[in-house]
């Protein structure tokens, strides 16, 4: 079956489909092996050319790739014995947020994340990873648990944004997000945020105000979606590609601004091409940062955290 | 026709047409009425200076951090305009350096620190300078042991400063959080038309008390974005101050003429302890 592809990579995906076919033939008929080698070389060269230096817009596309590992995949791969918190104990269960407590390596951690579906059916329950106020209030509960058990608080972020809907407004979307930001900034345990895909505006920063922010290479983090920016600037969503350039929203941009602590490299062409590799890299990175944070006094951690968020963008005329 | 944009530019006639009720208003009465339509009670937008004059005791307001002005952190430019040009255009239009004024003054005799947004400066959007002025206002209120009044009128975070604007949500919430943890004085937000996006979803909604002007649009997402997402017409009065009041998200809806009095009562909490 032909796999999903974006326009700029169609040729690669086509060749890879052919390679799979020829590989099958080669397993029965050794005379095809030369063709296998040739195709492999061709694909490698093409991948370097097409994927070697992605534009900001191409990275946005990777971050939204339907086959990209979702937050739940990261949690399944990295956290053992996960005990979920289902709802906010106030109004509803928001499936766009996965939250609970589990083990990272041998260490107990509290975890929250925005979770997208992998297909339309899943996305109906996950709301395409766009949380309602209940989702953010569920995160507040888990932050409280982290403080009570004195365990680090980890977040995984992949959301186009908080849900802009009627119920969400009626129940105080902005109020819930602000409470999350404030609570996380004052949380009395070490915190780590990992932006794995889309870091969409208020919906992302609600659970991204951590001691250290990590980003996957093709993730983005932005004040507004490229489409939203294009529609404001030029009344034309189709100019999202240009907007992605001016917004400076890639992991490497944010790292150069000193806002993102570490960029976790992805396999060529996006991490959906090798999920196990990205799980391994993310695991190593989380371990390193938690190890470094856990030896510090909590007073020092809060002081450093507060200094960091206090000085952001302090360049004036 | 008076609209929120051109209310000051109709000096030539004695009459104005209200863009809300479409009725004729005698201009002098409209201005005596603090830019509220005497017929339909529509609250027209005020500039930051008009707002300060309205709320604070005469001559009591002293601006702080007035010199702060934005720089172009991203090199943001479109084929039409650079960010620096946008800034200059808005500075010339409003006579302001940035989208909010902060300072110290008295409301009905009660001393406080004020943060006053001006929607006419880039839609009251919050970039690094607005974020910094808000943060310093909280710090000033803390160190001087004064209550804090934030008057918001904002479309949200400023797109032209990208991620740095988004991060001002964290900076201002951090300071609002510090104020609430370390001060025994009140923090009150007065939400005016409109208060949306990143300003609402940060320090503004974290206040001890939230007051709003009648009819003000208050919400996380803009009505057009919501309409497009839910593919339906929005209910009448959706996201207005009254709508949020009914749902318990804000505490009071107060007409413009009574604002000073109500705010002074709230910020008196704990002052004479
Ligand atoms: Zn009227």
XYZ file of C-alpha atoms and ligand atoms in Angstrom:
591
model
C 0.000 0.000 0.000
C 1.189 3.468 -0.813
C 2.089 5.462 2.277
C 1.177 9.041 3.139
C 3.448 11.625 1.597
C 3.746 15.360 1.222
C 4.258 16.830 -2.254
C 7.936 17.576 -1.742
C 8.743 13.962 -0.822
C 6.465 12.043 -3.202
C 9.393 10.787 -5.245
C 11.042 9.243 -2.192
C 7.856 7.571 -0.999
C 7.267 6.169 -4.527
C 10.791 4.793 -4.727
C 10.480 3.264 -1.277
C 7.311 1.500 -2.356
C 9.191 0.113 -5.340
C 12.039 -0.959 -3.087
C 9.667 -2.922 -0.888
C 8.325 -4.708 -3.973
C 11.777 -5.446 -5.376
C 12.917 -6.690 -1.973
C 10.083 -9.219 -2.022
C 11.113 -10.333 -5.490
C 14.759 -10.518 -4.485
C 13.976 -12.858 -1.616
C 12.782 -15.369 -4.201
C 15.016 -14.461 -7.095
C 18.611 -13.386 -6.350
C 18.908 -11.727 -9.750
C 16.934 -8.775 -8.342
C 19.571 -7.981 -5.752
C 21.437 -5.625 -7.997
C 18.273 -3.634 -8.509
C 17.759 -3.527 -4.741
C 21.221 -2.035 -4.267
C 20.647 0.476 -7.014
C 17.297 1.596 -5.617
C 18.725 1.873 -2.125
C 21.514 4.108 -3.339
C 19.107 6.235 -5.301
C 16.831 6.643 -2.301
C 19.715 7.521 0.020
C 20.913 10.246 -2.331
C 17.444 11.611 -2.854
C 16.738 11.639 0.903
C 19.889 13.642 1.540
C 18.872 16.094 -1.137
C 15.199 16.428 -0.155
C 15.413 16.015 3.626
C 18.905 17.400 4.228
C 17.898 20.957 4.969
C 14.145 21.230 5.529
C 12.461 24.642 5.370
C 10.497 25.825 8.439
C 7.265 24.954 6.631
C 8.507 21.436 5.841
C 9.297 20.986 9.533
C 5.760 22.130 10.394
C 4.506 19.474 7.987
C 6.706 16.818 9.635
C 5.396 17.869 13.046
C 1.863 17.216 11.777
C 2.657 14.016 9.892
C -0.181 11.535 10.480
C 2.316 8.731 11.164
C 4.393 10.791 13.599
C 4.498 9.110 17.033
C 1.817 10.627 19.238
C 2.269 11.667 22.854
C 0.652 8.438 24.009
C 3.300 6.510 22.013
C 6.046 8.408 23.826
C 4.384 7.708 27.176
C 3.924 4.026 26.332
C 7.555 3.724 25.271
C 9.118 5.710 28.110
C 6.863 5.326 31.149
C 6.166 2.042 32.946
C 3.268 1.219 35.236
C 1.291 4.268 34.161
C -1.603 5.073 36.504
C -3.969 7.459 34.727
C -5.973 10.367 36.050
C -9.131 10.341 33.991
C -10.845 13.665 34.532
C -10.855 17.001 36.284
C -13.273 15.882 39.063
C -15.399 18.867 38.077
C -17.016 18.512 34.709
C -15.669 15.974 32.238
C -12.984 13.623 31.006
C -10.936 15.333 28.311
C -9.252 12.725 26.148
C -7.064 15.328 24.468
C -4.986 15.234 27.650
C -3.230 12.116 28.910
C -2.175 12.445 32.525
C -1.053 10.304 35.390
C 1.830 8.861 37.360
C 4.340 6.217 36.367
C 7.972 5.187 36.352
C 10.617 6.663 34.125
C 13.472 4.206 34.491
C 13.473 3.579 38.209
C 12.135 7.009 39.030
C 8.532 7.878 39.808
C 7.256 10.816 37.760
C 4.012 12.703 37.163
C 3.160 13.095 33.482
C 0.816 15.229 31.383
C 0.547 15.474 27.629
C -1.664 16.593 24.786
C -2.599 13.600 22.689
C -3.726 13.536 19.066
C -5.518 10.658 17.405
C -3.957 8.589 14.635
C -7.055 8.555 12.478
C -10.370 10.338 12.150
C -12.159 7.955 14.494
C -9.569 8.469 17.245
C -9.500 12.176 16.621
C -13.199 12.411 17.347
C -12.452 11.415 20.953
C -9.073 13.167 21.100
C -10.398 16.352 19.453
C -7.226 16.491 17.297
C -5.173 17.106 20.423
C -7.008 20.327 21.269
C -7.833 20.375 24.967
C -10.850 21.900 26.682
C -10.623 23.644 30.075
C -11.278 20.266 31.713
C -8.059 18.953 30.180
C -6.034 21.771 31.659
C -7.785 21.351 35.012
C -6.837 17.674 34.879
C -3.222 18.818 34.448
C -3.619 20.994 37.552
C -4.657 17.889 39.514
C -1.595 16.000 38.344
C 0.664 18.954 39.205
C -0.779 18.782 42.721
C 0.018 15.074 42.842
C 3.604 15.748 41.726
C 4.008 18.200 44.589
C 2.402 15.917 47.122
C 4.562 12.933 46.229
C 7.593 15.179 45.620
C 8.243 13.651 42.203
C 9.335 15.429 39.002
C 6.679 16.685 36.598
C 7.084 15.825 32.895
C 5.004 17.134 30.026
C 4.766 16.010 26.397
C 3.334 18.545 23.983
C 1.808 18.027 20.558
C -1.185 20.264 20.014
C -2.380 22.685 17.341
C -3.708 24.769 20.248
C -6.350 24.888 22.946
C -9.825 24.235 21.528
C -11.606 27.366 20.316
C -15.197 26.250 20.916
C -18.399 27.384 22.564
C -18.229 25.075 25.592
C -14.538 25.792 26.048
C -15.255 29.517 26.286
C -18.266 29.043 28.564
C -16.172 27.051 30.993
C -13.209 29.420 31.061
C -10.545 28.188 28.650
C -8.361 31.229 29.317
C -8.817 30.913 33.081
C -7.743 27.251 32.991
C -4.670 27.966 30.861
C -3.554 30.862 33.054
C -3.904 28.722 36.175
C -1.777 25.992 34.570
C 0.957 28.457 33.605
C 1.038 29.995 37.057
C 0.919 26.655 38.872
C 3.682 25.137 36.783
C 5.947 28.151 37.274
C 5.553 27.855 41.027
C 5.583 24.049 41.216
C 7.822 22.875 44.070
C 9.352 19.984 42.113
C 11.667 19.789 39.082
C 9.830 20.120 35.769
C 10.648 19.161 32.186
C 8.664 19.899 29.006
C 9.214 18.027 25.753
C 7.622 19.450 22.610
C 7.313 16.410 20.365
C 5.209 17.819 17.537
C 3.080 20.931 17.387
C 3.630 23.554 20.054
C 0.500 25.541 19.316
C 0.332 28.815 21.225
C -1.617 29.074 24.504
C -2.612 25.429 24.370
C 1.051 24.469 24.438
C 2.508 27.008 26.862
C -0.159 26.004 29.405
C 1.972 22.942 30.196
C 5.354 24.049 28.828
C 6.562 26.426 31.576
C 9.213 23.998 32.762
C 12.730 24.274 34.188
C 13.976 23.054 30.838
C 12.160 22.915 27.517
C 13.302 20.232 25.082
C 12.198 20.056 21.470
C 12.338 17.419 18.788
C 14.161 18.661 15.707
C 11.037 18.974 13.571
C 8.693 20.197 16.272
C 7.562 23.809 16.230
C 6.540 26.191 18.991
C 4.763 29.387 18.078
C 2.572 32.235 19.253
C 0.205 31.525 16.364
C -0.160 28.844 13.704
C 1.423 29.685 10.334
C -2.091 29.585 8.839
C -3.438 31.981 11.458
C -0.509 34.339 10.927
C -0.952 34.272 7.148
C -4.641 34.924 7.481
C -4.005 37.994 9.676
C -1.142 39.369 7.581
C -2.432 38.672 4.106
C -6.009 37.393 4.572
C -4.793 34.230 2.890
C -4.173 30.974 4.768
C -2.417 29.563 1.742
C 0.564 31.783 2.461
C 1.308 29.741 5.601
C 4.655 28.742 4.133
C 5.839 32.385 4.161
C 4.379 32.892 7.634
C 6.330 29.878 8.910
C 9.517 31.665 7.807
C 8.813 34.991 9.526
C 7.571 33.471 12.802
C 10.947 31.807 13.611
C 9.200 28.819 15.096
C 11.620 25.919 14.515
C 13.464 24.082 17.266
C 16.790 25.444 16.078
C 15.460 29.045 16.057
C 14.186 28.669 19.604
C 17.424 27.049 20.696
C 19.402 29.947 19.242
C 17.179 32.341 21.226
C 18.138 30.472 24.400
C 14.537 29.485 25.063
C 14.894 25.796 24.315
C 17.490 23.903 26.330
C 18.151 21.082 23.890
C 17.088 20.034 20.413
C 16.718 16.271 20.023
C 17.755 15.261 16.498
C 15.358 13.222 14.363
C 16.068 10.627 11.708
C 16.278 12.076 8.182
C 12.776 12.777 6.883
C 11.061 12.862 10.279
C 10.928 10.660 13.371
C 7.964 8.613 12.121
C 10.526 6.882 9.903
C 12.177 5.341 12.941
C 10.062 5.682 16.103
C 12.304 3.438 18.196
C 15.287 5.618 17.468
C 13.459 8.759 18.610
C 12.123 7.018 21.739
C 15.698 6.048 22.606
C 17.011 9.580 22.073
C 14.187 11.170 24.045
C 14.713 8.660 26.866
C 18.433 9.466 27.045
C 17.748 13.180 26.976
C 15.093 13.090 29.709
C 17.361 10.950 31.866
C 20.249 13.374 31.506
C 18.159 16.447 32.357
C 16.316 14.814 35.254
C 19.651 13.606 36.677
C 21.006 17.151 36.486
C 17.884 18.708 38.015
C 17.373 16.148 40.786
C 20.696 16.888 42.492
C 19.748 20.549 42.938
C 17.994 21.988 45.964
C 14.366 22.854 45.139
C 15.048 26.449 46.226
C 17.800 26.727 43.634
C 15.574 25.164 40.976
C 12.810 27.700 41.579
C 15.219 30.594 41.657
C 16.745 29.560 38.338
C 13.321 28.898 36.825
C 11.986 32.268 37.908
C 15.091 34.113 36.699
C 14.784 32.388 33.337
C 11.124 33.326 32.742
C 11.585 36.795 34.242
C 14.279 37.850 31.762
C 12.850 36.464 28.506
C 12.963 39.059 25.742
C 14.473 41.772 27.935
C 16.030 43.741 25.118
C 14.599 47.230 24.871
C 15.262 50.614 23.375
C -21.268 57.392 12.336
C -19.239 56.881 15.497
C -17.299 53.704 15.680
C -14.649 52.541 18.080
C -11.997 53.695 15.629
C -12.998 57.185 14.627
C -14.820 58.610 17.576
C -12.278 61.417 17.934
C -12.258 62.349 14.269
C -15.705 63.807 13.931
C -15.120 67.289 15.192
C -16.985 69.045 12.392
C -20.582 68.360 13.349
C -22.620 68.624 16.515
C -24.182 65.219 16.015
C -22.853 61.681 15.984
C -24.480 58.515 14.799
C -24.033 55.570 17.155
C -22.653 52.531 15.305
C -24.455 50.257 17.743
C -28.043 51.602 17.919
C -27.704 53.775 14.781
C -29.483 56.612 16.528
C -28.293 60.235 16.581
C -26.456 61.421 19.677
C -25.710 65.016 20.573
C -21.936 65.098 20.594
C -21.448 67.132 23.757
C -23.659 64.714 25.705
C -21.770 61.736 24.314
C -18.456 63.122 25.593
C -19.949 64.232 28.921
C -21.194 60.679 29.198
C -17.572 59.358 29.008
C -18.063 58.012 25.488
C -21.021 55.846 26.437
C -24.017 56.084 24.127
C -26.783 57.714 26.220
C -29.410 55.841 24.203
C -28.149 52.255 24.027
C -25.432 52.255 26.716
C -22.791 51.068 24.238
C -19.362 51.631 25.809
C -17.002 53.060 23.211
C -13.318 52.321 23.431
C -11.092 54.701 25.372
C -7.417 55.459 24.840
C -5.100 54.688 27.740
C -4.888 58.399 28.584
C -8.680 58.780 28.544
C -8.966 55.735 30.773
C -6.438 57.099 33.256
C -8.286 60.416 33.335
C -11.549 58.560 33.926
C -10.351 56.245 36.707
C -7.639 58.071 38.606
C -7.983 61.115 40.835
C -7.133 64.269 38.948
C -3.391 64.724 38.549
C -2.539 61.758 40.770
C -1.202 59.410 38.091
C 2.577 59.335 37.652
C 3.839 57.107 34.875
C 6.685 54.643 35.502
C 8.915 52.873 32.957
C 7.665 55.245 30.288
C 10.870 55.007 28.278
C 10.601 51.319 27.349
C 10.162 50.758 23.652
C 10.263 47.573 21.563
C 13.026 46.318 19.320
C 12.616 43.899 16.445
C 13.803 40.629 17.992
C 12.923 38.335 15.108
C 13.722 40.526 12.140
C 9.995 40.288 11.423
C 8.999 41.615 8.064
C 6.431 41.028 5.420
C 6.721 42.236 1.827
C 4.472 45.131 2.925
C 6.095 46.363 6.122
C 8.866 45.689 8.649
C 7.960 45.394 12.323
C 9.915 48.572 13.040
C 7.742 50.400 10.515
C 4.611 48.967 12.143
C 5.842 50.196 15.512
C 6.650 53.661 14.220
C 3.271 53.946 12.500
C 1.476 53.046 15.741
C 3.638 55.357 17.807
C 2.824 58.249 15.493
C -0.873 57.354 15.427
C -1.284 57.124 19.216
C 1.514 59.257 20.613
C 2.416 56.282 22.810
C 5.643 54.302 22.945
C 3.903 50.997 23.537
C 0.509 49.338 24.011
C 0.261 49.927 27.739
C 0.958 52.664 30.263
C 1.956 51.798 33.817
C 2.204 54.046 36.811
C 1.247 54.969 40.320
C -1.856 56.933 41.243
C -4.944 57.217 43.382
C -8.457 55.957 42.728
C -10.958 57.741 45.000
C -8.098 58.395 47.360
C -6.771 54.833 47.415
C -3.177 54.612 46.237
C -2.355 51.845 43.763
C -0.220 50.737 40.841
C -2.020 50.815 37.498
C -1.510 48.969 34.214
C -3.592 50.507 31.434
C -3.752 48.976 27.957
C -4.409 50.976 24.810
C -6.188 49.023 22.102
C -5.345 51.672 19.504
C -1.662 50.699 19.701
C -1.418 47.475 17.686
C -4.644 46.147 19.162
C -3.251 46.339 22.690
C -1.089 43.347 21.847
C 1.393 42.024 24.389
C 4.990 41.836 23.237
C 8.165 41.994 25.291
C 7.772 45.622 26.379
C 4.169 45.211 27.482
C 5.135 41.995 29.299
C 8.055 43.739 30.991
C 5.972 46.753 32.025
C 3.332 44.439 33.492
C 6.032 42.492 35.350
C 7.636 45.665 36.718
C 4.229 46.998 37.770
C 3.669 43.895 39.898
C 7.157 44.270 41.376
C 6.522 47.942 42.115
C 3.195 47.134 43.785
C 4.925 44.452 45.859
C 7.826 46.609 46.995
C 5.635 49.636 47.749
C 2.968 47.419 49.371
C 0.260 48.791 47.085
C -2.728 47.144 45.429
C -2.634 46.622 41.668
C -5.240 47.539 39.066
C -4.882 46.176 35.531
C -7.142 47.656 32.854
C -6.999 45.385 29.828
C -7.932 46.019 26.191
C -6.042 43.558 24.063
C -6.326 41.169 21.171
C -3.691 38.952 22.813
C -0.031 38.172 22.268
C 1.789 40.212 19.613
C 2.407 38.103 16.532
C 5.351 40.214 15.336
C 7.502 39.171 18.289
C 6.643 35.491 17.833
C 7.691 33.167 20.622
C 8.931 36.073 22.748
C 5.360 37.375 22.944
C 4.004 33.963 23.877
C 6.586 33.797 26.650
C 5.273 37.050 28.117
C 2.258 34.993 29.203
C 4.670 33.061 31.406
C 6.500 36.170 32.611
C 3.342 38.065 33.594
C 1.732 34.981 35.194
C 4.920 34.404 37.169
C 4.707 37.921 38.608
C 0.945 37.762 39.178
C 1.661 34.530 41.053
C 4.409 36.166 43.084
C 2.154 39.106 43.957
C -0.616 36.786 45.118
C 1.813 34.769 47.210
C 3.715 37.647 48.779
C 1.348 40.622 48.962
C -1.648 41.146 51.200
C -3.040 43.802 48.879
C -5.667 43.239 46.215
C -5.052 42.588 42.533
C -8.014 43.558 40.372
C -8.459 43.374 36.622
C -10.867 45.633 34.787
C -11.588 43.954 31.461
C -12.655 46.303 28.707
C -13.620 45.696 25.114
C -11.937 43.486 23.985
C -9.853 41.314 26.294
C -8.849 38.138 24.513
C -6.094 35.630 23.817
C -2.756 35.715 25.577
C -3.566 38.621 27.872
C -6.739 36.956 29.144
C -5.036 33.553 29.381
C -2.289 34.928 31.620
C -2.124 37.607 34.327
C -5.526 39.210 33.532
C -7.614 36.206 34.556
C -5.431 35.481 37.604
C -6.729 38.531 39.490
C -8.353 38.347 42.936
C -11.359 40.189 41.522
C -12.418 40.642 37.926
C -14.602 43.555 36.871
C -15.765 44.150 33.303
C -17.399 46.984 31.406
C -20.874 46.265 30.026
C -20.855 44.557 26.653
C -17.089 43.993 26.588
C -15.946 41.069 24.435
C -13.959 38.696 26.646
C -12.699 35.311 25.499
C -9.777 33.048 24.780
C -10.406 32.721 21.060
C -11.893 35.361 18.799
C -15.525 34.883 17.688
C -14.538 34.452 14.042
C -12.065 31.680 14.870
C -14.700 29.905 16.945
C -17.363 30.272 14.261
C -14.985 28.801 11.719
C -14.060 25.904 14.013
C -17.529 24.898 15.168
C -19.127 25.774 11.807
C -22.144 27.319 13.491
C -23.473 30.731 14.376
C -22.588 31.794 17.894
C -25.380 32.333 20.436
C -26.432 35.939 20.970
C -24.368 37.717 23.599
C -21.712 34.987 23.501
C -18.403 36.058 25.126
C -19.806 39.317 26.452
C -19.116 40.508 29.988
C -22.701 39.655 30.935
C -22.354 36.140 29.484
C -19.217 35.486 31.560
C -20.784 37.026 34.630
C -23.685 34.573 34.421
C -21.221 31.705 34.219
C -19.230 32.886 37.214
C -16.014 33.685 35.366
C -16.019 37.362 36.331
C -17.288 39.001 39.492
C -18.898 42.277 38.465
C -20.174 44.115 35.403
C -19.957 47.813 36.209
C -20.953 50.755 33.992
C -18.241 53.254 33.179
C -19.655 55.981 35.422
C -19.366 53.772 38.547
C -15.989 52.169 37.878
C -13.756 54.327 40.082
C -16.015 53.762 43.025
C -16.163 49.975 42.604
C -12.458 49.600 41.971
C -11.568 51.766 44.952
C -13.715 49.538 47.165
C -11.956 46.392 45.949
C -8.446 47.782 46.320
C -9.280 48.990 49.810
C -9.346 45.370 50.974
C -6.489 44.924 53.392
C -5.274 48.518 53.079
C -6.344 49.677 56.543
C -5.530 46.440 58.311
Zn -26.184 53.816 20.816
